[in-house]
Coordinates of C-alpha atoms in Angstrom, one line a residue:
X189 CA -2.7 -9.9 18.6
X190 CA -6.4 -10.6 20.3
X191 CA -7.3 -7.1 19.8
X192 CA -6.1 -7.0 16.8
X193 CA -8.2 -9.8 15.8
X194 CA -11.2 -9.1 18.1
X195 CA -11.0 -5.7 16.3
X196 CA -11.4 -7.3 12.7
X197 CA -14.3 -9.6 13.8
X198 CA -16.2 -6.6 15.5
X199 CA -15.8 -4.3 12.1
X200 CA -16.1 -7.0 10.0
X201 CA -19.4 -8.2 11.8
X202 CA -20.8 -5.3 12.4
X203 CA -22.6 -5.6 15.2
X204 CA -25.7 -4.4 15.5
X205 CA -24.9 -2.0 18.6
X206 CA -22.6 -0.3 16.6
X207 CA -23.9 -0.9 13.1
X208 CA -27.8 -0.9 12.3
X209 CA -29.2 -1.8 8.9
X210 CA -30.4 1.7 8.7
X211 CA -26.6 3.6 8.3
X212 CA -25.7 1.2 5.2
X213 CA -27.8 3.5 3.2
X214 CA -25.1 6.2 3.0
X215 CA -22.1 3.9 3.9
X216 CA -19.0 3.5 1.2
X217 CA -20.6 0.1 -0.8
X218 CA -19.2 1.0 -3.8
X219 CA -16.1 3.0 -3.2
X220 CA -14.9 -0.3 -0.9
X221 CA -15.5 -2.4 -4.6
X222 CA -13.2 0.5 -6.4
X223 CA -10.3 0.2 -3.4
X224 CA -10.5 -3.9 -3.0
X225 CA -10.0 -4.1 -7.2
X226 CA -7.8 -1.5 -7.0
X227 CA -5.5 -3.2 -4.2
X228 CA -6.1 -6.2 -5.8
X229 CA -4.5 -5.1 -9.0
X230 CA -1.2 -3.6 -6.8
X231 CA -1.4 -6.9 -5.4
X232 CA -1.1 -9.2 -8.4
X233 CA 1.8 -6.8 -9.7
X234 CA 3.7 -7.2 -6.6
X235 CA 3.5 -10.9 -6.4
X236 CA 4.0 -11.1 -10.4
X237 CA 7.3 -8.7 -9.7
X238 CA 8.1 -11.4 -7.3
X239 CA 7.2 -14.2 -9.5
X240 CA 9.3 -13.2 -12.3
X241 CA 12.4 -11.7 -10.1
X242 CA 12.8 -13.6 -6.9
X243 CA 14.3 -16.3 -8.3
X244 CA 17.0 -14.2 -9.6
X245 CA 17.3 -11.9 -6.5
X246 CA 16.6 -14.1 -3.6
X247 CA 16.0 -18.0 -4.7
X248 CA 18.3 -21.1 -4.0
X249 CA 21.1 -19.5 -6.3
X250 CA 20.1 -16.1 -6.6
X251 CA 22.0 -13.0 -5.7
X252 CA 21.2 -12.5 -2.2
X253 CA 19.5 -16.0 -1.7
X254 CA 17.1 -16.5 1.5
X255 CA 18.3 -19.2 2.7
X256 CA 21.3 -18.4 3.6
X257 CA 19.6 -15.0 4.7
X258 CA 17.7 -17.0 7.3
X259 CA 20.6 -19.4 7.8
X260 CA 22.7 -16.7 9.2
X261 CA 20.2 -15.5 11.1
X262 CA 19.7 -19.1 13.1
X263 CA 23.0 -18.6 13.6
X264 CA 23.9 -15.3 14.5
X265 CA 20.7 -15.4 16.7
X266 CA 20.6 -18.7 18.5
X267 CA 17.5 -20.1 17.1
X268 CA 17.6 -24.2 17.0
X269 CA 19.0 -25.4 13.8
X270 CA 15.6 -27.1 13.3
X271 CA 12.4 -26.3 13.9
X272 CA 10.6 -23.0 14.3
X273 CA 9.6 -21.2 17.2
X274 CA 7.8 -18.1 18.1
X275 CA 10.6 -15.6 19.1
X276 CA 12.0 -16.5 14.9
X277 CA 8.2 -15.5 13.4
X278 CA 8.2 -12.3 15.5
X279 CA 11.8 -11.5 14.2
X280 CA 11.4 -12.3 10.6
X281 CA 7.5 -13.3 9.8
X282 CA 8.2 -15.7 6.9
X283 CA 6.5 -18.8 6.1
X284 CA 9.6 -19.9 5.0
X285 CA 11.1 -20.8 8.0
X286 CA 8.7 -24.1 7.3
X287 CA 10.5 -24.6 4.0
X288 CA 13.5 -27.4 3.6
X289 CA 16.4 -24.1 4.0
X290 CA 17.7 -26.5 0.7
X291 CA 15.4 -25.8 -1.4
X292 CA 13.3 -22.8 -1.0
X293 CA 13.1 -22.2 -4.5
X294 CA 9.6 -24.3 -5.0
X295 CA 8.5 -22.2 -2.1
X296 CA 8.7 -18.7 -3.0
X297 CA 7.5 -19.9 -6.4
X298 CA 4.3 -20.7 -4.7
X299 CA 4.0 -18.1 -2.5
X300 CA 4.2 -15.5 -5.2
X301 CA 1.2 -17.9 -7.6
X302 CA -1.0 -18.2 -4.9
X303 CA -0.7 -14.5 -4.1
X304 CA -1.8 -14.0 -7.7
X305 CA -4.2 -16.3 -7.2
X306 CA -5.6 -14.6 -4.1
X307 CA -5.7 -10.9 -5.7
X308 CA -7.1 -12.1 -8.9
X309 CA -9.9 -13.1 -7.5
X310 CA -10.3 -9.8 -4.8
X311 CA -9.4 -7.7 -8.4
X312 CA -12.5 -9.9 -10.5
X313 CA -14.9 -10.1 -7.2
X314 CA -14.4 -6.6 -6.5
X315 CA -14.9 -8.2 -2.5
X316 CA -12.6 -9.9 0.0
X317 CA -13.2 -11.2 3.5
X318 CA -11.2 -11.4 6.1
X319 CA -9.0 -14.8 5.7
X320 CA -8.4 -14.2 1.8
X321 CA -6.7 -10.5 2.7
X322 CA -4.9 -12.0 5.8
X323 CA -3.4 -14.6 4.0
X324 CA -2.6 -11.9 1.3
X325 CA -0.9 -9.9 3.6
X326 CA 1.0 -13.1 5.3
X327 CA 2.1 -13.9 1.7
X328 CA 3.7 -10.8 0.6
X329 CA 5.0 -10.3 4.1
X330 CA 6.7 -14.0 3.5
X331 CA 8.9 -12.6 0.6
X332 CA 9.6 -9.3 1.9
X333 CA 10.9 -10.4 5.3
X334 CA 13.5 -12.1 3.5
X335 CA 13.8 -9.6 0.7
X336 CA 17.0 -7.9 1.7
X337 CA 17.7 -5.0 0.1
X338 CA 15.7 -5.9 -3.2
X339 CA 12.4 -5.6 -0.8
X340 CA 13.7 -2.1 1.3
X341 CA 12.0 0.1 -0.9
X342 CA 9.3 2.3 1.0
X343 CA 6.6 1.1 -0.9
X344 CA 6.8 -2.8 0.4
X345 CA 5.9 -1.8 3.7
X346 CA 3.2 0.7 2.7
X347 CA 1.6 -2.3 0.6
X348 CA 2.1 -4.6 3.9
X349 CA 0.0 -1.6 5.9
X350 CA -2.4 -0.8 3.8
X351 CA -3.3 -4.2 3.1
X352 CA -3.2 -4.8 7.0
X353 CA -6.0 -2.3 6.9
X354 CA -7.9 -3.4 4.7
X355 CA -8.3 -6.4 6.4
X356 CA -10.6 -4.1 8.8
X357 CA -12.6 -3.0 5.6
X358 CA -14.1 -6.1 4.3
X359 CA -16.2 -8.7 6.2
X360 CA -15.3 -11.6 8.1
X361 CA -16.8 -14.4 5.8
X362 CA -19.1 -13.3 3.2
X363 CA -16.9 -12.6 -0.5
X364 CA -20.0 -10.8 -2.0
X365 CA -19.3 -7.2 -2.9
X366 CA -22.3 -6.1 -1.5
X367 CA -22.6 -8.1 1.7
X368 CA -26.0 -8.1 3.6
X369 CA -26.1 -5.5 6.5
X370 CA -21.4 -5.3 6.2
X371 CA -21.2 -1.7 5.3
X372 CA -17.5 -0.1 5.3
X373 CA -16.8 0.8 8.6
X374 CA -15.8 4.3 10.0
X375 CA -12.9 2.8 12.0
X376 CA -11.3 1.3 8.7
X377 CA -12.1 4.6 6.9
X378 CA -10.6 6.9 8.7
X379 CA -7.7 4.1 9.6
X380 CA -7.1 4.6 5.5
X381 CA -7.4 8.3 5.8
X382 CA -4.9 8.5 8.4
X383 CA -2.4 6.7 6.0
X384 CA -2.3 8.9 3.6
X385 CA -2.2 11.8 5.7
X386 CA 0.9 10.3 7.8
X387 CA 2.2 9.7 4.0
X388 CA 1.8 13.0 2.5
X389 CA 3.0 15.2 5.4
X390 CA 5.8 12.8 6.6
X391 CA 7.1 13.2 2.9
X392 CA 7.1 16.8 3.0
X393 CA 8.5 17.4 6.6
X394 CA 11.6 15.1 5.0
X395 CA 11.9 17.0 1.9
X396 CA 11.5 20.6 3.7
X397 CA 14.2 19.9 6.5
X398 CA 16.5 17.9 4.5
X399 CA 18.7 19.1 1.2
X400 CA 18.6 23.0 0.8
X401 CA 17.3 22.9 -2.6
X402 CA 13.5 22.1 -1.4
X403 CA 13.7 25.0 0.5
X404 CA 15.2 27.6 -2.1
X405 CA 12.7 26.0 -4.8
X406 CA 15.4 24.7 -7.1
X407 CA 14.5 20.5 -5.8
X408 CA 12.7 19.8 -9.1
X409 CA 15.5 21.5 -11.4
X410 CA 17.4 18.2 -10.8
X411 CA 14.7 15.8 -10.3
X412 CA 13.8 14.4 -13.7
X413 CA 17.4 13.4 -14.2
X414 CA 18.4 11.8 -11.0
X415 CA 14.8 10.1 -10.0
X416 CA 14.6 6.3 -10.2
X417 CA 13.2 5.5 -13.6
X418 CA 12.9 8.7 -15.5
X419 CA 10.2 8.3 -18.4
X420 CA 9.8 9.6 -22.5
X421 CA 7.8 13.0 -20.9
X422 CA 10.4 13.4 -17.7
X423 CA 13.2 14.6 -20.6
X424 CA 10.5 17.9 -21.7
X425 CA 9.8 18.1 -18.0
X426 CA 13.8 18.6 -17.3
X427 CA 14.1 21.7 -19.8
X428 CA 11.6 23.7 -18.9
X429 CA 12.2 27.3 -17.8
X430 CA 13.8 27.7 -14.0
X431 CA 10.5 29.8 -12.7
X432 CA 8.4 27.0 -14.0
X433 CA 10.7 24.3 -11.4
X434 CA 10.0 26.4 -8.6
X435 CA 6.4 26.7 -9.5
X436 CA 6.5 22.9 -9.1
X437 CA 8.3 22.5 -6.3
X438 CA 6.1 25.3 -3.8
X439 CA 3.4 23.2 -5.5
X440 CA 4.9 20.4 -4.2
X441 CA 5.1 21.8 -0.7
X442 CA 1.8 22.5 -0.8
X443 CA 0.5 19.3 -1.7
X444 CA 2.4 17.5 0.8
X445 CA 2.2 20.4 3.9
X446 CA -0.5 22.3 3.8
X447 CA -3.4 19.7 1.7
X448 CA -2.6 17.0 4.2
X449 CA -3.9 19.3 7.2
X450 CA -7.9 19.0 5.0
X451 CA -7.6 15.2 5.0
X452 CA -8.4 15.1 8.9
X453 CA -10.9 18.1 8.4
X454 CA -14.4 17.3 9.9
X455 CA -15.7 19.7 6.8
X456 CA -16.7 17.5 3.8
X457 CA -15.8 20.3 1.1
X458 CA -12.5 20.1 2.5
X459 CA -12.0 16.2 3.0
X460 CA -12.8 16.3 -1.2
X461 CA -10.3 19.2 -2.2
X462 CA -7.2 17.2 0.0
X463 CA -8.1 13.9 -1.1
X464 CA -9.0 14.9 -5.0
X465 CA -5.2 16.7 -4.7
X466 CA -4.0 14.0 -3.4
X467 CA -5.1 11.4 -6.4
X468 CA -4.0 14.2 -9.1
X469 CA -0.5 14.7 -7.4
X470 CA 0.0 10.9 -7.6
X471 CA -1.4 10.6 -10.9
X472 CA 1.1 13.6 -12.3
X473 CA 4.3 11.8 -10.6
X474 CA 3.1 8.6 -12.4
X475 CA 3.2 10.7 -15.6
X476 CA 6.2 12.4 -15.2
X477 CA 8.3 9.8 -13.8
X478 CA 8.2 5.8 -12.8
X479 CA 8.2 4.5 -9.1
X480 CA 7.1 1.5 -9.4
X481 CA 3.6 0.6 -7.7
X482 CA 4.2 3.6 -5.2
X483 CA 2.3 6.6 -6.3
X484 CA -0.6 3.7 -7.6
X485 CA -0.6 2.5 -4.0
X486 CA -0.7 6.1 -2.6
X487 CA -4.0 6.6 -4.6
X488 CA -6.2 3.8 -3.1
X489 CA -6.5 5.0 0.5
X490 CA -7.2 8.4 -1.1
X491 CA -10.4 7.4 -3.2
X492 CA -11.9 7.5 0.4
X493 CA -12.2 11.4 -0.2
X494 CA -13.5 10.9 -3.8
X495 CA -16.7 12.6 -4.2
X496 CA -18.1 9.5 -4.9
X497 CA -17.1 8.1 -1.5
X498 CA -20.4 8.7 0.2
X499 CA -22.6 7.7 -3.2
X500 CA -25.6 6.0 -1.4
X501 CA -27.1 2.6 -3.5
X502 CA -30.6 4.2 -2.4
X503 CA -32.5 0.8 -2.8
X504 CA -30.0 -1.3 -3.6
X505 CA -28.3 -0.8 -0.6
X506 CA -31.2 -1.1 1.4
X507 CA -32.0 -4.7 -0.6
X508 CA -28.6 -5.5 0.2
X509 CA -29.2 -5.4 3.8

């Protein structure tokens, strides 16, 4: 925990050993405005979600309600039956454990508004500093720890990392989007990059060694009818030809195998061609099908390849420093 946090004050600082006024010039100012809005938008739809749903799923009465989540829990695990203590927060990070177990209702309630609250403002400001995304990432970490089985999706936890990083991105006080002499640091980028390649390949390697019908091509000849949520366009998608499936489904490979390998590249012609196939892969999944705020979320860490990723502010950069 103190690296982690001397770690955030040292990016988020910059200090001058490491940063000097002269390298904000070329540094990511406005591609970190386009990832806080966009994170901020994920954000306030995953705290709305939870807004409108969790008192259904998980409040005082709901169908899987969190107190008696974390009342078995006490129980099964020892804790006190009062009180909280450390080895409970490292098991099941909640700020509900500080709630009255009775009524948790009015807590979850507020956790979800001021979460809105929070990414509203990182969505309008376009900027963030350290406390408002910690306390983002606490929030939402508060309702999925006792989520159960309505917050084991994949895409929870990827919020709750990338979010974690971005905590790395942003400076430690200042909420201006173009804070004097706080360019994005390298550490966070390439902490972002990282995601998505561990994202991208790790979801290929599963596809490619699990059901036979990745490898023979035939995957995306039952896809559109047995995914999640399947969408108005998913139906014309579903009857085209059988040679045009397994044209999708090498391209899949592809995509998710080979493209991954450019993200890490040290050649800037390549880092653009993974991470621009990255954003349109995501952006035909979202057309052809509906996972939620997954493949929206899979997009942010790749605008770090966009070729607008190293757009220098020329003097306004320089005035910003």
């Amino acid at each position: 925990a103190l690296i982690g946090a001397a770690s955030v004050a040292l990016f988020a600082l910059r200090m001058p050993p490491v940063f000097s006024p002269a390298q904000a010039t070329g540094s990511f100012w406005l591609t970190r405005i386009l990832f806080l809005r966009a994170l901020g938008l994920v954000y306030f739809t995953a705290f709305f979600v939870s807004f409108r749903q969790s008192k259904a799923l998980i409040g005082d009465n709901g169908l899987l309600p969190a107190r008696l989540f974390l009342k078995r829990a006490r129980e099964m695990s020892g804790y006190p039956k009062t009180g909280v203590t450390p080895q409970m927060i490292n098991a099941i990070p909640t700020l509900l454990w500080f709630a009255d177990p009775k009524r948790l209702d009015p807590w979850i309630r507020g956790i979800s508004v001021g979460g809105m609250a929070l990414s509203a403002g990182v969505m309008v400001l376009g900027a963030g500093n350290v406390p408002v995304m910690l306390s983002l990432w606490l929030l939402y970490h508060s309702i999925v720890s006792v989520g159960q089985r309505w917050y084991s999706f994949g895409w929870e936890s990827q919020l709750l990392e990338t979010g974690f990083l971005a905590m790395f991105l942003v400076p430690l006080v200042s909420l201006s989007a173009f804070p004097a002499g706080t360019p994005a640091p390298w550490a966070a980028i390439w902490a972002l990059r990282w995601l998505t390649f561990r994202i991208m390949l790790g979801s290929g390697l599963i596809k490619i060694r699990g059901d036979s019908c990745w490898r023979d091509l035939t995957a995306m000849c039952f896809h559109y009818e047995t995914q999640p949520v399947p969408n108005p366009l998913s139906w014309f998608l579903h009857h085209t030809p059988l040679w045009f499936h397994k044209i999708e489904t090498a391209g899949n490979h592809v995509v998710e195998l080979i493209l991954p390998l450019f993200l890490i590249s040290p050649f800037r012609s390549l880092l653009l061609i993974g991470g621009s196939a990255q954003i349109l892969f995501q952006v035909v999944l979202i057309l052809s099908g509906n996972l939620a705020f997954l493949n929206w979320l899979t997009i942010l860490p790749a605008i770090l390849w966009s070729p607008s990723s190293r757009h220098s502010l020329g003097k306004g950069s320089r005035k910003a420093n």
